[in-house]
Amino acid sequence: MATSFNDVERESHPLVLIIDSDAETVRRVAHVLQPAGFRTMYAEDSGMGLAIAEKYEPHLILLDLKPPRPDGFEICRQMKDRIRLADTPVIFVTAMEKTDELIRQSFDAGGHDLIFKPLSDVELISRIRVALREQNLREAYRRLAVEDPYTGLANRRHFILSITEAILTAQRTGEESILVIADIDNLMSYNDRYGHDLGDEAILTLARLFKRFQSPTCRVGRLGGEELAMVLSRSSRQAAWSLCDRLRQTFAAIAFDAMTSPKHFTACFGMSSYAGHPAEFDVDHFLLQADIALCAAKERGRNRMASFWQLDPESLPILSPKKRHARSKARKRCQRAYVAALTAPATDAAPAPSPKE
């Protein structure tokens, strides 16, 4: 069983999974690694090792290769096919003869390194530390590429991919995907009056509320400035409306500078839905519709919600290019149209009843 550790301890005491049927080897490796600051778990066979790895997500895996059938190669390939394990370093350990073919197979299977028995304590620890250092560096670069550095939400580019995925899901299943864009009301006025620190804290607070709903079917991101968004797959208009209403009320109830001069922020929400039809519907259409709904909510005042499906097609708000949320008029379509969904449409899902405002 794994010892319960908090996040700080988890990072300072990396978890190493040892997959080896030789109990003596497991004991020896654990005896070497634990004094060096590592936590260890073990599995007696590859199948059990794969199940444990999926459950506990170790920082690194030591995988033994045994003749005449080193099935560790296949288990390593299966690990690399799992999203949660794809980036986990796997170091093969073997007593087989060192050959060019064995080395080639190890790296072709997705292994990070290959260590030959008998094991050297110094070599084992050093190779593990190098693998973890490289993994940490890759993770840092990955976060720079996909995360907004201030809020920790998905950045604009990565969130666009989540919208694309939601479109494809709707086309495949016929279930609705809902795009929500939220914008904090009058934030510039607050910044001018109280300073940008307060405005930044409001953005961060709303981002934390959004992050609470993060799941495989709910992706959240920051489009820019005080504009946050979420896209829900396999959802419904009623469910999205209720969720946004909870977010709106919760955010409005939070008091900033509560001990001195309490201040409250509010936000407007714009929603759009897609259930797989028309087939040419893409990210640009989805964002534009949610933008229009957000603009309609803003025109009605502060702390409001609006949905594109409730608006009169004959009197839609006109987005000004000067407004931040009018992204479709501020850039060329080709900048993200290449990720548009172009598959055949699925059968339309029955439309959910429009909730009352």
CSV table of N, CA, C and O in Angstrom, one decimal, residues 193-274:
chain,number,residue,atom,x,y,z
A,193,ARG,N,-9.9,52.7,-9.9
A,193,ARG,CA,-10.3,53.3,-8.6
A,193,ARG,C,-9.5,52.6,-7.5
A,193,ARG,O,-9.0,53.4,-6.6
A,194,TYR,N,-9.2,51.3,-7.6
A,194,TYR,CA,-8.6,50.6,-6.4
A,194,TYR,C,-7.3,50.0,-6.7
A,194,TYR,O,-6.6,49.5,-5.8
A,195,GLY,N,-6.9,50.0,-8.0
A,195,GLY,CA,-5.6,49.4,-8.4
A,195,GLY,C,-5.8,48.1,-9.0
A,195,GLY,O,-6.8,47.4,-8.8
A,196,HIS,N,-4.8,47.6,-9.8
A,196,HIS,CA,-4.9,46.4,-10.5
A,196,HIS,C,-4.8,45.2,-9.6
A,196,HIS,O,-5.2,44.1,-10.0
A,197,ASP,N,-4.2,45.3,-8.4
A,197,ASP,CA,-4.1,44.1,-7.6
A,197,ASP,C,-5.5,43.5,-7.2
A,197,ASP,O,-5.7,42.3,-7.2
A,198,LEU,N,-6.5,44.4,-7.0
A,198,LEU,CA,-7.8,44.0,-6.6
A,198,LEU,C,-8.4,43.3,-7.9
A,198,LEU,O,-9.1,42.3,-7.8
A,199,GLY,N,-8.3,43.9,-9.0
A,199,GLY,CA,-8.8,43.3,-10.2
A,199,GLY,C,-8.2,42.0,-10.5
A,199,GLY,O,-8.9,41.0,-10.9
A,200,ASP,N,-6.9,41.8,-10.3
A,200,ASP,CA,-6.2,40.5,-10.5
A,200,ASP,C,-6.8,39.5,-9.6
A,200,ASP,O,-7.0,38.3,-10.0
A,201,GLU,N,-7.0,39.9,-8.3
A,201,GLU,CA,-7.6,38.9,-7.4
A,201,GLU,C,-9.0,38.5,-7.8
A,201,GLU,O,-9.4,37.3,-7.6
A,202,ALA,N,-9.8,39.4,-8.3
A,202,ALA,CA,-11.1,39.0,-8.8
A,202,ALA,C,-11.0,38.0,-9.9
A,202,ALA,O,-11.8,37.0,-9.9
A,203,ILE,N,-10.1,38.2,-10.9
A,203,ILE,CA,-9.9,37.2,-12.0
A,203,ILE,C,-9.5,35.9,-11.4
A,203,ILE,O,-10.0,34.8,-11.8
A,204,LEU,N,-8.6,35.9,-10.5
A,204,LEU,CA,-8.1,34.6,-9.9
A,204,LEU,C,-9.2,33.9,-9.1
A,204,LEU,O,-9.3,32.7,-9.2
A,205,THR,N,-10.0,34.7,-8.4
A,205,THR,CA,-11.1,34.1,-7.7
A,205,THR,C,-12.1,33.4,-8.6
A,205,THR,O,-12.6,32.3,-8.3
A,206,LEU,N,-12.5,34.1,-9.7
A,206,LEU,CA,-13.4,33.5,-10.6
A,206,LEU,C,-12.8,32.3,-11.3
A,206,LEU,O,-13.5,31.3,-11.5
A,207,ALA,N,-11.5,32.3,-11.5
A,207,ALA,CA,-10.8,31.2,-12.1
A,207,ALA,C,-10.9,30.0,-11.2
A,207,ALA,O,-11.1,28.8,-11.6
A,208,ARG,N,-10.7,30.2,-9.9
A,208,ARG,CA,-10.8,29.1,-8.9
A,208,ARG,C,-12.2,28.5,-8.9
A,208,ARG,O,-12.3,27.3,-8.8
A,209,LEU,N,-13.2,29.3,-9.0
A,209,LEU,CA,-14.6,28.8,-9.1
A,209,LEU,C,-14.8,28.0,-10.3
A,209,LEU,O,-15.4,26.9,-10.3
A,210,PHE,N,-14.2,28.4,-11.5
A,210,PHE,CA,-14.3,27.6,-12.7
A,210,PHE,C,-13.6,26.3,-12.5
A,210,PHE,O,-14.1,25.3,-13.0
A,211,LYS,N,-12.4,26.3,-11.9
A,211,LYS,CA,-11.6,25.1,-11.8
A,211,LYS,C,-12.3,24.0,-11.0
A,211,LYS,O,-12.0,22.8,-11.2
A,212,ARG,N,-13.2,24.4,-10.1
A,212,ARG,CA,-13.9,23.4,-9.3
A,212,ARG,C,-14.8,22.5,-10.2
A,212,ARG,O,-15.1,21.3,-9.8
A,213,PHE,N,-15.1,22.9,-11.4
A,213,PHE,CA,-16.0,22.1,-12.3
A,213,PHE,C,-15.2,21.3,-13.3
A,213,PHE,O,-15.7,20.7,-14.1
A,214,GLN,N,-13.8,21.5,-13.3
A,214,GLN,CA,-13.0,20.8,-14.3
A,214,GLN,C,-13.2,19.3,-14.2
A,214,GLN,O,-13.1,18.7,-13.1
A,215,SER,N,-13.4,18.7,-15.3
A,215,SER,CA,-13.6,17.2,-15.4
A,215,SER,C,-13.4,16.8,-16.8
A,215,SER,O,-13.2,17.6,-17.7
A,216,PRO,N,-13.4,15.5,-17.1
A,216,PRO,CA,-13.3,15.0,-18.5
A,216,PRO,C,-14.3,15.6,-19.4
A,216,PRO,O,-14.1,15.7,-20.6
A,217,THR,N,-15.5,16.0,-18.9
A,217,THR,CA,-16.6,16.5,-19.7
A,217,THR,C,-16.8,18.0,-19.5
A,217,THR,O,-17.7,18.6,-20.1
A,218,CYS,N,-15.9,18.6,-18.7
A,218,CYS,CA,-16.0,20.1,-18.5
A,218,CYS,C,-14.6,20.7,-18.5
A,218,CYS,O,-13.8,20.4,-17.6
A,219,ARG,N,-14.2,21.4,-19.6
A,219,ARG,CA,-12.9,22.0,-19.7
A,219,ARG,C,-13.0,23.5,-19.5
A,219,ARG,O,-13.9,24.1,-20.0
A,220,VAL,N,-12.1,24.0,-18.8
A,220,VAL,CA,-12.1,25.5,-18.5
A,220,VAL,C,-10.8,26.1,-18.9
A,220,VAL,O,-9.7,25.5,-19.0
A,221,GLY,N,-10.9,27.4,-19.3
A,221,GLY,CA,-9.7,28.1,-19.8
A,221,GLY,C,-9.9,29.6,-19.7
A,221,GLY,O,-11.0,30.1,-19.4
A,222,ARG,N,-8.8,30.3,-19.9
A,222,ARG,CA,-8.8,31.8,-19.9
A,222,ARG,C,-8.5,32.3,-21.4
A,222,ARG,O,-7.5,31.9,-22.0
A,223,LEU,N,-9.5,33.0,-21.9
A,223,LEU,CA,-9.4,33.5,-23.3
A,223,LEU,C,-8.5,34.8,-23.3
A,223,LEU,O,-8.0,35.1,-24.3
A,224,GLY,N,-8.4,35.5,-22.2
A,224,GLY,CA,-7.7,36.7,-22.2
A,224,GLY,C,-8.3,37.7,-21.2
A,224,GLY,O,-9.5,37.7,-21.1
A,225,GLY,N,-7.5,38.5,-20.6
A,225,GLY,CA,-8.0,39.5,-19.7
A,225,GLY,C,-8.9,38.9,-18.6
A,225,GLY,O,-8.5,38.0,-17.9
A,226,GLU,N,-10.0,39.5,-18.4
A,226,GLU,CA,-11.0,39.0,-17.4
A,226,GLU,C,-12.0,38.0,-18.0
A,226,GLU,O,-13.0,37.7,-17.3
A,227,GLU,N,-11.7,37.5,-19.1
A,227,GLU,CA,-12.6,36.7,-19.9
A,227,GLU,C,-12.2,35.2,-19.7
A,227,GLU,O,-11.2,34.7,-20.2
A,228,LEU,N,-13.1,34.4,-19.0
A,228,LEU,CA,-12.9,33.0,-18.8
A,228,LEU,C,-13.9,32.2,-19.5
A,228,LEU,O,-15.0,32.8,-19.9
A,229,ALA,N,-13.7,31.0,-19.8
A,229,ALA,CA,-14.6,30.2,-20.5
A,229,ALA,C,-14.6,28.7,-20.1
A,229,ALA,O,-13.6,28.2,-19.5
A,230,MET,N,-15.7,28.0,-20.4
A,230,MET,CA,-15.8,26.6,-20.2
A,230,MET,C,-16.6,26.0,-21.3
A,230,MET,O,-17.4,26.6,-21.9
A,231,VAL,N,-16.2,24.7,-21.6
A,231,VAL,CA,-16.9,24.0,-22.6
A,231,VAL,C,-17.3,22.6,-22.0
A,231,VAL,O,-16.5,21.9,-21.4
A,232,LEU,N,-18.7,22.3,-22.1
A,232,LEU,CA,-19.2,21.1,-21.5
A,232,LEU,C,-19.6,20.2,-22.6
A,232,LEU,O,-20.4,20.6,-23.5
A,233,SER,N,-19.1,18.9,-22.5
A,233,SER,CA,-19.5,17.9,-23.5
A,233,SER,C,-20.6,17.0,-22.9
A,233,SER,O,-20.7,16.9,-21.6
A,234,ARG,N,-21.4,16.4,-23.7
A,234,ARG,CA,-22.5,15.5,-23.2
A,234,ARG,C,-23.3,16.2,-22.2
A,234,ARG,O,-23.6,15.6,-21.1
A,235,SER,N,-23.7,17.4,-22.4
A,235,SER,CA,-24.4,18.1,-21.4
A,235,SER,C,-25.8,18.5,-22.0
A,235,SER,O,-26.3,17.9,-22.9
A,236,SER,N,-26.4,19.5,-21.4
A,236,SER,CA,-27.7,20.0,-21.9
A,236,SER,C,-27.8,21.5,-21.6
A,236,SER,O,-27.0,22.1,-20.8
A,237,ARG,N,-28.7,22.2,-22.2
A,237,ARG,CA,-28.9,23.6,-22.0
A,237,ARG,C,-29.3,23.9,-20.6
A,237,ARG,O,-28.8,24.9,-20.0
A,238,GLN,N,-30.2,23.1,-20.1
A,238,GLN,CA,-30.7,23.3,-18.7
A,238,GLN,C,-29.6,23.2,-17.7
A,238,GLN,O,-29.4,24.0,-16.8
A,239,ALA,N,-28.7,22.1,-17.9
A,239,ALA,CA,-27.7,21.9,-16.9
A,239,ALA,C,-26.6,23.0,-17.0
A,239,ALA,O,-26.1,23.5,-15.9
A,240,ALA,N,-26.3,23.5,-18.2
A,240,ALA,CA,-25.3,24.6,-18.3
A,240,ALA,C,-25.9,25.8,-17.7
A,240,ALA,O,-25.2,26.6,-17.1
A,241,TRP,N,-27.2,26.1,-17.9
A,241,TRP,CA,-27.8,27.3,-17.4
A,241,TRP,C,-27.7,27.3,-15.8
A,241,TRP,O,-27.4,28.3,-15.2
A,242,SER,N,-28.0,26.2,-15.3
A,242,SER,CA,-28.0,26.0,-13.8
A,242,SER,C,-26.6,26.2,-13.3
A,242,SER,O,-26.4,26.9,-12.2
A,243,LEU,N,-25.6,25.6,-13.9
A,243,LEU,CA,-24.3,25.7,-13.5
A,243,LEU,C,-23.8,27.2,-13.5
A,243,LEU,O,-23.2,27.7,-12.6
A,244,CYS,N,-24.1,27.9,-14.6
A,244,CYS,CA,-23.7,29.3,-14.8
A,244,CYS,C,-24.4,30.1,-13.7
A,244,CYS,O,-23.8,31.1,-13.2
A,245,ASP,N,-25.6,29.8,-13.4
A,245,ASP,CA,-26.3,30.6,-12.4
A,245,ASP,C,-25.7,30.4,-11.0
A,245,ASP,O,-25.6,31.4,-10.3
A,246,ARG,N,-25.3,29.2,-10.7
A,246,ARG,CA,-24.5,29.0,-9.5
A,246,ARG,C,-23.2,29.8,-9.4
A,246,ARG,O,-22.9,30.4,-8.4
A,247,LEU,N,-22.5,29.7,-10.5
A,247,LEU,CA,-21.3,30.5,-10.6
A,247,LEU,C,-21.5,32.0,-10.4
A,247,LEU,O,-20.8,32.7,-9.7
A,248,ARG,N,-22.5,32.5,-11.1
A,248,ARG,CA,-22.8,33.9,-11.1
A,248,ARG,C,-23.2,34.3,-9.6
A,248,ARG,O,-22.6,35.3,-9.1
A,249,GLN,N,-24.0,33.6,-9.0
A,249,GLN,CA,-24.4,34.0,-7.6
A,249,GLN,C,-23.3,33.8,-6.6
A,249,GLN,O,-23.1,34.7,-5.7
A,250,THR,N,-22.5,32.8,-6.8
A,250,THR,CA,-21.4,32.6,-5.8
A,250,THR,C,-20.4,33.7,-6.0
A,250,THR,O,-19.9,34.2,-5.0
A,251,PHE,N,-20.0,34.0,-7.2
A,251,PHE,CA,-19.0,35.1,-7.4
A,251,PHE,C,-19.5,36.4,-6.9
A,251,PHE,O,-18.8,37.2,-6.3
A,252,ALA,N,-20.8,36.7,-7.1
A,252,ALA,CA,-21.3,38.0,-6.6
A,252,ALA,C,-21.4,38.1,-5.1
A,252,ALA,O,-21.4,39.2,-4.6
A,253,ALA,N,-21.5,36.9,-4.5
A,253,ALA,CA,-21.6,36.9,-3.0
A,253,ALA,C,-20.2,37.1,-2.3
A,253,ALA,O,-20.2,37.3,-1.1
A,254,ILE,N,-19.1,36.9,-3.0
A,254,ILE,CA,-17.8,37.0,-2.4
A,254,ILE,C,-17.4,38.4,-2.1
A,254,ILE,O,-17.5,39.3,-3.0
A,255,ALA,N,-17.0,38.7,-0.9
A,255,ALA,CA,-16.6,40.0,-0.5
A,255,ALA,C,-15.1,40.1,-0.6
A,255,ALA,O,-14.3,39.4,0.1
A,256,PHE,N,-14.6,41.1,-1.3
A,256,PHE,CA,-13.1,41.4,-1.4
A,256,PHE,C,-12.8,42.6,-0.4
A,256,PHE,O,-13.7,43.5,-0.2
A,257,ASP,N,-11.6,42.5,0.2
A,257,ASP,CA,-11.3,43.5,1.3
A,257,ASP,C,-12.4,43.5,2.4
A,257,ASP,O,-12.8,44.6,2.8
A,258,ALA,N,-12.8,42.3,2.8
A,258,ALA,CA,-14.0,42.2,3.7
A,258,ALA,C,-13.7,42.8,5.0
A,258,ALA,O,-14.6,43.3,5.7
A,259,MET,N,-12.4,42.9,5.5
A,259,MET,CA,-12.1,43.4,6.8
A,259,MET,C,-12.1,44.9,6.9
A,259,MET,O,-12.1,45.5,7.9
A,260,THR,N,-11.9,45.5,5.7
A,260,THR,CA,-11.8,47.0,5.7
A,260,THR,C,-13.0,47.7,5.0
A,260,THR,O,-13.8,48.3,5.6
A,261,SER,N,-13.0,47.6,3.7
A,261,SER,CA,-14.0,48.2,2.9
A,261,SER,C,-14.6,47.1,1.9
A,261,SER,O,-14.0,47.0,0.7
A,262,PRO,N,-15.6,46.3,2.2
A,262,PRO,CA,-16.0,45.2,1.4
A,262,PRO,C,-16.4,45.7,0.0
A,262,PRO,O,-17.1,46.7,-0.2
A,263,LYS,N,-16.0,44.9,-1.0
A,263,LYS,CA,-16.3,45.2,-2.4
A,263,LYS,C,-16.8,43.9,-3.0
A,263,LYS,O,-16.3,42.8,-2.7
A,264,HIS,N,-17.7,44.0,-3.9
A,264,HIS,CA,-18.3,42.9,-4.6
A,264,HIS,C,-18.1,43.0,-6.1
A,264,HIS,O,-18.4,44.1,-6.7
A,265,PHE,N,-17.8,42.0,-6.8
A,265,PHE,CA,-17.7,42.0,-8.2
A,265,PHE,C,-18.8,41.1,-8.8
A,265,PHE,O,-19.3,40.2,-8.1
A,266,THR,N,-19.2,41.4,-10.0
A,266,THR,CA,-20.2,40.5,-10.7
A,266,THR,C,-19.7,40.2,-12.0
A,266,THR,O,-18.7,40.7,-12.5
A,267,ALA,N,-20.3,39.2,-12.7
A,267,ALA,CA,-19.9,38.8,-14.0
A,267,ALA,C,-21.1,38.5,-14.9
A,267,ALA,O,-22.2,38.1,-14.3
A,268,CYS,N,-21.0,38.6,-16.2
A,268,CYS,CA,-22.0,38.2,-17.1
A,268,CYS,C,-21.6,37.0,-17.8
A,268,CYS,O,-20.4,36.7,-18.0
A,269,PHE,N,-22.5,36.2,-18.2
A,269,PHE,CA,-22.3,34.9,-18.9
A,269,PHE,C,-23.0,34.8,-20.2
A,269,PHE,O,-24.2,35.1,-20.3
A,270,GLY,N,-22.3,34.3,-21.2
A,270,GLY,CA,-22.9,34.1,-22.5
A,270,GLY,C,-22.8,32.6,-22.9
A,270,GLY,O,-21.7,32.1,-22.7
A,271,MET,N,-23.8,32.0,-23.4
A,271,MET,CA,-23.8,30.6,-23.7
A,271,MET,C,-24.2,30.3,-25.1
A,271,MET,O,-25.0,31.0,-25.7
A,272,SER,N,-23.6,29.2,-25.7
A,272,SER,CA,-24.0,28.7,-27.0
A,272,SER,C,-24.0,27.2,-26.9
A,272,SER,O,-23.3,26.6,-26.2
A,273,SER,N,-24.9,26.5,-27.8
A,273,SER,CA,-25.0,25.1,-27.8
A,273,SER,C,-24.8,24.5,-29.2
A,273,SER,O,-25.0,25.2,-30.2
A,274,TYR,N,-24.3,23.3,-29.2
A,274,TYR,CA,-24.2,22.6,-30.5
A,274,TYR,C,-24.5,21.1,-30.3
A,274,TYR,O,-23.9,20.5,-29.3
